[in-house]
């Protein structure tokens, strides 16, 4: 029996020729990630270890992105704890807020993850790097502590679901619509403990930013990881961002999949997930008037340059509805800068939106756009759980940047077509 | 290893944002986290829960964010065990790593009601409903995880190697 792409990467990192689903293995890690919420817990755990040394100061990434710039005193204490740990241990990949970004946009951009890597991060959206053909998965703080100290982690080898993508998405259909469509189809535990492997001709019609968005939300289907094959676009991205050596893995022809779904990308419509689960999806044409109070465009799911460009195309020359708060946060300093150079930020401000420094901020109801009771937001983030962006009686509708931008203009959930675009 | 207590009952897809909302994540102090545990879905949980109590829930318990604060908050609130139809992957892993007892059982998750008194025998993977006088089979841990649990968490396990 052959191996899936994920299984092959895991086998190599476990130092064995072959693994099969269900095997418990210990693998060597190429990178261990933590943020200002999870790293302080890991640092405390690491302190309980007999050996308090980090395994490799160049293979740990620490990113203060959640409650930064420090939103209150407690957050400041957490960031201080992480910063001191980074300095004491001479961690090369510690990113202070001036060079910062949301971790899952930042790490690929800094070239810290390449094809074939195994990465764990104490953040569930660590699965994002599957877009690069790497195995990456979210873990908790104790796993992060053990990873920082030993350079290893234990895994149960996952089985896989294969998503065979064909065709080309229509205008205004992006990676976000594709992954929301898939989650709507298989449910929030549809891929629990499994790999989601995306294959097929349709992959080449997806930009790297589309792929990051799709892999990012694999966790919203309960998956252990989401992974894309490595093609020319991946190699180009890696060469543009990294000097690290990469390895291309391909699934065996006789690899075993628990299920295969064939998805024609040309049939997918702009999709919105209603409160309070990402699986409650509706296509834009089925949605009646739903008035909204706030639009959020950004996050590790949709804060990349493609996303900002899509939003700008919709907002260009228009004004957000009266009483609407439109908040746009580029995912990294580089993306921010690029958006300035391309004139996107001017477009946003002229349209009546605000632009924030890169931060997780509103995505997790931290700061910079918390919702009041009864308020509704259309957000390009990844979770619409009860209370995720603020009051327990607020509501979040997940959508693409294009839909979010159009909704900001009309004041209700709308696709760009409603604006004649 | 055994747990015994009164049941707090929840449904499917209880995510880590309702177990401990992100707005309280500016601390990692277990006691402070316990005070806010379940606040968005069950306001009085923190004041009602007694040491030894048990949570019973449906499928995909602990889905969402990887925050270890979620099992930490549950453990610090005094809960001795979480029984669910299924657990989300990262929550499952985190619970083992910090030594919060959890067990998957489809039958138990379906049948047990709020207020029932329940006893869990982890060594045998059996759940007793003392109120209803019923027995359910749970899923035992693989041996590798039992070793981590016996060492009372991953950190001790590494130290003992
Ligand atoms: S942007 Fe949101 S989902 Fe992404 S890492 Fe930050 S808090 Fe998590």
XYZ file of C-alpha atoms and ligand atoms in Angstrom:
590
model
C 0.000 0.000 0.000
C 1.347 3.419 -0.916
C 1.554 6.526 1.213
C -0.205 9.870 0.974
C 1.854 13.054 0.645
C 1.449 13.719 4.371
C 2.443 10.183 5.298
C 5.592 10.407 3.182
C 6.733 13.623 4.839
C 6.061 12.144 8.275
C 7.886 8.899 7.458
C 11.025 10.763 6.377
C 10.976 12.898 9.509
C 10.506 9.816 11.680
C 13.501 8.218 10.002
C 11.556 5.266 8.622
C 10.719 4.065 5.109
C 7.077 3.485 5.681
C 4.229 4.561 7.936
C 0.551 3.798 7.746
C -2.514 5.472 9.197
C -2.799 4.937 12.945
C 0.945 4.403 13.614
C 2.306 6.356 16.568
C 5.578 7.974 15.585
C 8.051 10.503 16.860
C 9.217 12.998 14.240
C 11.981 15.573 13.986
C 10.733 19.122 13.668
C 11.949 21.784 11.239
C 10.203 24.613 13.062
C 8.320 25.233 16.306
C 6.025 28.265 16.501
C 4.366 30.158 19.329
C 2.582 33.479 19.873
C 1.969 35.916 22.721
C -0.961 33.847 24.044
C 0.433 30.341 23.772
C 4.186 30.821 24.195
C 4.043 32.133 27.787
C 2.228 28.931 28.803
C 4.847 26.876 26.945
C 7.695 28.811 28.542
C 6.283 28.028 31.998
C 6.041 24.358 31.060
C 9.562 24.341 29.692
C 10.760 25.652 33.006
C 9.597 22.390 34.598
C 11.873 20.356 32.335
C 15.173 19.059 33.648
C 16.883 20.321 30.512
C 15.795 23.898 29.858
C 17.850 24.391 26.675
C 16.128 25.010 23.352
C 16.971 22.359 20.764
C 17.907 24.860 18.051
C 17.697 28.633 18.361
C 17.163 28.974 14.602
C 14.215 26.581 14.459
C 11.902 28.379 16.832
C 9.650 31.236 15.750
C 8.026 33.548 18.286
C 5.494 36.065 17.036
C 3.665 38.564 19.237
C 0.539 39.040 17.120
C -2.633 38.323 19.076
C -3.038 41.114 21.627
C -0.405 43.387 20.108
C 0.459 46.211 20.132
C -0.181 45.343 23.783
C -3.853 45.937 24.413
C -3.670 45.953 28.208
C -1.312 45.338 31.096
C -1.780 41.580 31.195
C -1.062 41.311 27.476
C 2.028 43.432 27.971
C 3.209 41.011 30.665
C 2.703 38.059 28.310
C 4.644 39.745 25.520
C 7.385 40.654 27.974
C 7.657 37.027 29.074
C 8.030 35.888 25.466
C 10.460 38.661 24.549
C 12.713 37.908 27.524
C 12.687 34.218 26.700
C 13.614 35.040 23.088
C 16.490 37.274 24.190
C 17.772 34.866 26.850
C 17.796 31.995 24.378
C 19.048 34.042 21.449
C 16.045 33.007 19.324
C 16.789 34.259 15.815
C 13.180 34.274 14.617
C 11.596 36.546 17.180
C 9.658 39.293 15.425
C 9.025 42.505 17.312
C 5.973 44.447 16.192
C 7.876 46.608 13.698
C 8.776 43.554 11.614
C 5.774 41.648 12.700
C 2.735 40.210 11.067
C 0.134 37.594 11.779
C 2.204 34.476 12.295
C 0.707 32.339 9.522
C 1.188 35.028 6.908
C 4.576 35.999 8.295
C 6.365 32.642 8.428
C 5.992 31.761 4.724
C 6.813 35.370 3.782
C 10.020 35.242 5.848
C 10.915 31.992 4.121
C 10.876 30.007 7.348
C 8.724 27.222 5.932
C 9.359 25.400 2.663
C 8.037 22.303 0.907
C 8.689 19.062 2.759
C 9.060 20.629 6.219
C 7.400 19.412 9.398
C 6.185 22.308 11.512
C 4.236 22.444 14.750
C 2.790 25.630 16.137
C 0.932 26.395 19.304
C -1.857 27.879 17.233
C -4.514 25.924 15.424
C -4.061 27.701 12.097
C -0.500 26.445 11.794
C -2.026 24.155 9.155
C -1.728 27.139 6.748
C 1.731 26.073 5.499
C 0.264 23.016 3.832
C -0.139 25.397 0.900
C 3.636 25.115 0.452
C 3.634 21.319 0.446
C 4.754 21.118 4.065
C 3.221 19.129 6.905
C 2.191 21.623 9.532
C -0.268 21.343 12.346
C -1.510 23.128 15.426
C -0.713 21.804 18.878
C -1.026 23.066 22.433
C 1.485 24.869 24.591
C 2.819 21.736 26.280
C 3.602 20.203 22.894
C 5.291 23.463 21.974
C 7.398 23.315 25.142
C 8.411 19.729 24.430
C 9.119 20.675 20.804
C 11.310 23.639 21.763
C 13.294 21.470 24.165
C 13.618 18.258 22.185
C 12.994 19.205 18.546
C 10.535 16.351 18.377
C 6.816 15.699 18.580
C 4.666 12.581 18.682
C 1.945 12.017 16.120
C -0.604 9.469 15.199
C -0.217 9.096 11.446
C -3.424 10.451 9.887
C -5.550 8.856 7.218
C -6.589 11.187 4.417
C -9.475 12.595 2.455
C -8.693 13.579 -1.119
C -10.215 16.638 -2.747
C -9.857 16.415 -6.494
C -10.183 19.978 -7.784
C -11.048 20.561 -11.418
C -11.868 23.626 -13.501
C -11.319 27.296 -12.926
C -13.114 29.524 -10.440
C -15.357 32.282 -11.776
C -14.596 35.953 -11.274
C -15.090 36.947 -7.592
C -14.702 33.350 -6.450
C -11.602 32.905 -4.317
C -9.902 30.379 -2.065
C -12.225 31.453 0.752
C -15.344 30.494 -1.189
C -13.798 27.142 -2.080
C -12.909 26.209 1.482
C -16.242 27.455 2.861
C -17.975 25.362 0.198
C -15.976 22.314 1.276
C -16.623 22.842 4.996
C -20.317 23.314 4.242
C -20.218 20.002 2.437
C -18.295 17.854 4.963
C -19.037 19.683 8.237
C -16.864 21.065 11.028
C -15.745 17.576 12.015
C -15.804 16.133 8.503
C -12.042 15.614 8.428
C -11.442 15.114 12.156
C -7.955 13.638 12.833
C -7.385 13.364 9.055
C -5.350 15.043 6.328
C -7.125 17.004 3.645
C -5.093 16.504 0.480
C -5.959 18.848 -2.374
C -5.042 17.541 -5.819
C -6.104 17.775 -9.449
C -5.837 20.132 -12.411
C -7.832 22.809 -10.664
C -4.940 23.469 -8.260
C -2.961 25.267 -10.953
C -5.806 27.776 -11.280
C -5.343 28.801 -7.662
C -2.898 31.494 -6.609
C -0.596 30.852 -3.655
C -2.754 33.212 -1.618
C -5.838 31.125 -2.494
C -3.993 28.013 -1.355
C -2.902 29.606 1.930
C -6.532 30.514 2.624
C -7.738 27.001 1.863
C -5.047 25.224 3.926
C -5.588 27.757 6.718
C -9.168 26.628 7.244
C -8.498 22.864 7.162
C -8.742 23.023 10.954
C -12.301 24.328 10.588
C -13.169 20.920 9.168
C -11.387 19.311 12.144
C -8.418 18.217 10.016
C -4.942 17.586 11.334
C -3.495 19.234 8.253
C -4.356 20.374 4.766
C -1.795 19.972 2.021
C -1.246 20.960 -1.618
C 1.055 19.371 -4.180
C 4.139 21.378 -5.105
C 3.951 22.967 -8.566
C 5.641 25.818 -10.432
C 3.792 28.444 -8.437
C 4.938 26.892 -5.165
C 8.563 26.717 -6.302
C 8.437 30.310 -7.491
C 7.022 31.413 -4.135
C 9.675 29.492 -2.213
C 12.502 30.839 -4.379
C 11.212 34.373 -3.916
C 11.057 34.100 -0.150
C 13.514 31.530 1.111
C 17.045 30.271 0.855
C 16.217 27.035 2.679
C 16.491 23.746 0.815
C 13.119 22.251 0.035
C 11.978 18.706 -0.763
C 9.097 17.836 -3.031
C 6.961 14.890 -1.942
C 4.279 13.314 -4.066
C 1.574 10.933 -2.984
C 2.027 7.355 -4.237
C -0.354 6.298 -6.964
C -1.749 3.592 -4.732
C -2.010 5.800 -1.653
C -5.084 5.074 0.388
C -7.798 7.700 0.867
C -10.830 7.230 3.054
C -12.836 9.261 0.592
C -12.398 11.251 -2.595
C -14.489 14.285 -3.453
C -14.416 15.743 -6.946
C -15.028 19.475 -6.897
C -15.572 21.526 -10.032
C -14.228 24.957 -9.120
C -16.145 26.614 -11.952
C -19.424 25.700 -10.223
C -18.590 27.292 -6.886
C -20.415 30.515 -6.036
C -19.423 33.158 -3.508
C -20.190 31.490 -0.183
C -20.988 32.852 3.265
C -20.937 30.904 6.569
C -23.718 31.984 8.920
C -23.449 32.050 12.709
C -22.303 30.153 14.692
C -20.400 27.493 12.774
C -18.254 27.622 9.620
C -20.348 24.755 8.206
C -23.556 26.849 8.053
C -22.894 27.918 4.508
C -25.162 29.647 1.994
C -24.297 30.801 -1.488
C -24.647 34.514 -2.089
C -27.669 34.108 -4.378
C -29.647 32.389 -1.580
C -29.168 35.162 0.938
C -31.979 37.587 1.697
C -31.444 41.026 3.225
C -29.249 40.752 6.301
C -28.255 44.115 7.672
C -24.757 44.408 9.095
C -22.885 46.799 11.355
C -19.241 45.976 10.772
C -16.964 44.546 8.120
C -13.565 43.083 8.918
C -11.093 42.319 6.146
C -7.833 40.681 7.162
C -6.490 37.869 9.402
C -4.291 34.857 8.696
C -7.070 33.624 6.413
C -7.553 36.680 4.199
C -5.085 39.446 4.998
C -2.731 38.826 2.066
C -2.122 41.025 -0.944
C -4.599 39.193 -3.237
C -7.249 39.749 -0.587
C -6.538 43.458 -0.256
C -6.519 43.855 -4.028
C -9.921 42.174 -4.287
C -11.317 44.417 -1.558
C -9.862 47.517 -3.215
C -11.405 46.632 -6.569
C -14.807 46.652 -4.906
C -14.259 49.718 -2.714
C -12.593 51.855 -5.395
C -14.630 54.994 -5.974
C -17.374 53.975 -3.532
C -18.251 54.855 0.077
C -19.098 52.487 2.884
C -22.716 52.669 4.073
C -23.703 55.223 6.711
C -23.084 53.835 10.202
C -20.908 51.004 8.911
C -17.483 50.317 10.444
C -15.141 48.829 7.866
C -11.860 47.647 9.380
C -9.042 46.433 7.183
C -5.892 44.911 8.597
C -3.086 43.743 6.318
C -1.533 40.556 7.677
C 2.108 41.654 7.697
C 4.210 44.795 7.509
C 5.355 43.790 4.020
C 1.829 43.339 2.759
C 0.938 46.671 4.357
C 3.811 48.350 2.552
C 2.927 46.739 -0.748
C -0.666 47.894 -0.321
C 0.572 51.438 0.238
C 2.736 51.263 -2.872
C -0.142 49.964 -4.969
C -2.415 52.715 -3.690
C -4.807 50.267 -2.014
C -4.635 51.986 1.359
C -5.629 55.288 -0.230
C -8.585 53.539 -1.816
C -9.629 52.098 1.548
C -9.404 55.382 3.401
C -11.185 57.280 0.640
C -13.964 54.686 0.826
C -14.399 55.379 4.539
C -12.665 52.284 5.891
C -9.970 52.279 8.559
C -6.679 50.467 8.166
C -4.936 48.888 11.141
C -1.393 47.786 11.806
C -1.030 44.001 11.424
C -2.572 42.212 14.417
C -5.009 39.415 15.155
C -7.088 42.055 16.954
C -10.735 41.775 15.915
C -10.457 38.180 14.635
C -10.570 36.819 18.158
C -12.481 39.645 19.787
C -9.275 40.940 21.290
C -9.248 44.594 20.356
C -9.607 46.924 17.359
C -13.216 46.119 16.539
C -15.042 44.194 19.255
C -18.792 43.714 18.661
C -21.634 44.851 20.949
C -24.757 42.824 21.765
C -26.992 42.344 18.738
C -24.392 43.546 16.224
C -23.573 41.680 13.047
C -20.267 41.511 11.209
C -19.223 40.176 7.854
C -15.675 39.021 8.383
C -12.999 37.412 6.242
C -11.666 35.570 9.301
C -12.116 31.856 9.927
C -14.368 31.374 12.951
C -17.890 32.526 13.681
C -18.336 30.848 17.050
C -20.517 32.349 19.780
C -18.708 35.357 21.250
C -15.674 35.009 18.992
C -15.581 38.715 18.073
C -17.188 40.160 21.167
C -20.582 39.950 22.856
C -22.217 36.504 23.001
C -25.251 37.981 21.281
C -23.265 39.314 18.339
C -23.143 37.473 15.023
C -20.366 36.754 12.543
C -20.807 35.917 8.868
C -17.660 34.522 7.261
C -16.988 35.519 3.667
C -14.369 36.404 1.087
C -12.766 39.865 0.900
C -14.846 40.697 -2.192
C -18.125 39.866 -0.469
C -17.042 41.638 2.720
C -16.127 44.777 0.768
C -19.385 44.757 -1.196
C -21.318 44.303 2.050
C -19.553 47.318 3.531
C -20.893 49.415 0.674
C -24.491 48.183 0.707
C -24.806 47.743 4.481
C -26.170 44.224 4.033
C -24.645 40.935 2.942
C -23.947 41.379 -0.764
C -21.779 40.060 -3.554
C -19.774 42.395 -5.823
C -22.273 41.666 -8.616
C -24.870 43.656 -6.736
C -22.689 46.697 -7.363
C -22.584 45.933 -11.042
C -19.048 44.556 -10.842
C -7.658 5.595 38.016
C -11.278 6.580 38.579
C -13.485 9.659 38.489
C -16.896 10.120 40.064
C -19.241 13.088 40.090
C -22.361 14.904 38.989
C -22.805 15.632 35.289
C -22.891 18.986 33.487
C -24.344 18.344 30.060
C -23.539 20.095 26.758
C -24.277 19.502 23.056
C -22.198 19.075 19.896
C -19.265 21.188 18.694
C -18.479 22.891 21.994
C -15.572 25.043 20.850
C -12.648 26.379 22.833
C -13.958 29.932 22.401
C -16.958 29.096 24.578
C -14.917 26.955 26.979
C -12.707 29.985 27.596
C -13.353 33.095 25.471
C -10.337 34.764 23.901
C -10.999 37.998 25.799
C -9.821 36.221 28.966
C -6.670 34.811 27.401
C -4.499 37.660 28.572
C -3.768 35.450 31.569
C -2.655 31.851 31.887
C -3.397 31.577 35.598
C -5.526 28.405 36.010
C -7.626 29.899 38.833
C -8.510 33.024 36.855
C -9.300 30.920 33.785
C -11.521 28.591 35.834
C -13.636 31.550 36.955
C -14.556 32.217 33.295
C -14.855 28.593 32.183
C -17.962 27.995 29.991
C -19.139 31.559 30.642
C -20.483 32.155 27.124
C -22.633 29.040 27.058
C -23.382 28.388 30.727
C -23.089 31.559 32.782
C -23.349 29.897 36.202
C -21.000 27.007 35.513
C -18.114 28.411 37.559
C -20.277 28.964 40.630
C -22.199 25.685 40.257
C -19.381 23.251 39.569
C -18.122 21.093 42.464
C -14.793 19.318 42.651
C -15.076 15.913 41.010
C -17.955 16.839 38.686
C -18.004 15.477 35.159
C -18.736 17.116 31.806
C -20.637 15.089 29.220
C -20.930 16.442 25.673
C -21.711 15.420 22.112
C -19.394 15.248 19.153
C -16.297 17.307 18.363
C -15.823 18.668 21.908
C -13.051 21.273 22.099
C -13.003 22.198 18.420
C -11.489 25.460 17.257
C -8.436 27.151 18.662
C -5.449 25.272 20.043
C -5.520 27.180 23.324
C -4.343 24.908 26.124
C -6.137 27.389 28.366
C -9.329 25.417 27.563
C -8.421 22.078 29.199
C -6.526 24.028 31.892
C -9.684 26.027 32.725
C -11.803 22.857 32.854
C -9.297 21.040 35.035
C -8.840 23.996 37.387
C -12.609 24.332 37.774
C -12.587 20.952 39.488
C -13.920 18.788 36.672
C -12.531 15.280 37.076
C -13.304 13.988 33.605
C -14.836 14.972 30.267
C -16.886 12.339 28.449
C -17.766 13.107 24.832
C -18.971 11.321 21.750
C -15.786 12.555 20.055
C -13.108 15.140 20.799
C -11.468 17.619 18.461
C -7.892 16.610 17.740
C -5.891 19.383 19.411
C -8.096 19.396 22.510
C -7.626 15.639 22.852
C -3.870 16.011 22.631
C -3.731 18.958 25.019
C -5.831 17.171 27.623
C -3.463 14.231 27.656
C -0.453 16.520 27.757
C -1.727 18.426 30.808
C -3.299 15.424 32.528
C -7.036 16.179 32.178
C -8.891 12.867 32.044
C -11.052 12.447 28.942
C -12.865 9.520 27.428
C -14.811 8.995 24.205
C -18.044 7.038 24.343
C -20.874 7.285 21.859
C -23.421 5.518 24.098
C -22.556 7.503 27.196
C -22.697 10.792 25.306
C -26.152 9.912 24.026
C -27.690 8.633 27.216
C -26.295 10.571 30.168
C -28.305 13.584 31.316
C -27.485 16.673 33.353
C -27.493 15.885 37.058
C -26.812 12.152 36.663
C -24.156 10.731 38.954
C -21.487 8.987 36.919
C -18.361 6.970 37.655
C -15.564 6.358 35.139
C -13.094 3.499 35.382
C -10.262 4.513 33.054
C -8.253 1.328 33.345
C -11.151 -0.710 32.015
C -12.660 2.021 29.832
C -16.063 1.631 31.485
C -18.544 4.347 32.432
C -21.229 3.691 35.081
C -24.357 5.814 35.310
C -25.220 5.403 38.997
C -28.456 7.392 38.672
C -29.843 5.345 35.804
C -28.071 2.147 36.777
C -26.538 1.694 33.342
C -23.091 0.847 31.989
C -21.412 2.166 28.834
C -18.238 1.186 27.057
C -15.683 3.926 26.478
C -12.606 3.936 24.277
C -9.405 3.063 26.128
C -6.213 5.006 25.331
C -3.466 3.453 23.235
C -0.513 2.302 25.323
C 1.738 5.183 24.296
C -0.758 7.739 25.614
C -1.300 5.732 28.781
C 2.395 6.141 29.501
C 2.094 9.935 29.178
C -0.993 9.963 31.383
C 0.646 7.727 33.986
C 3.575 10.153 34.129
C 0.905 12.854 34.705
C 1.594 14.741 31.533
C 4.111 15.143 28.743
C 6.606 17.254 30.688
C 7.027 14.651 33.428
C 7.151 11.957 30.789
C 10.087 13.680 29.063
C 11.831 14.211 32.396
C 11.466 10.524 33.190
C 13.005 9.395 29.894
S -5.758 36.066 12.689
Fe -7.281 35.047 13.948
S -7.224 32.904 13.394
Fe -5.379 33.865 12.586
S -3.810 33.516 14.130
Fe -4.758 35.478 14.569
S -6.423 35.033 16.013
Fe -5.805 33.109 15.083
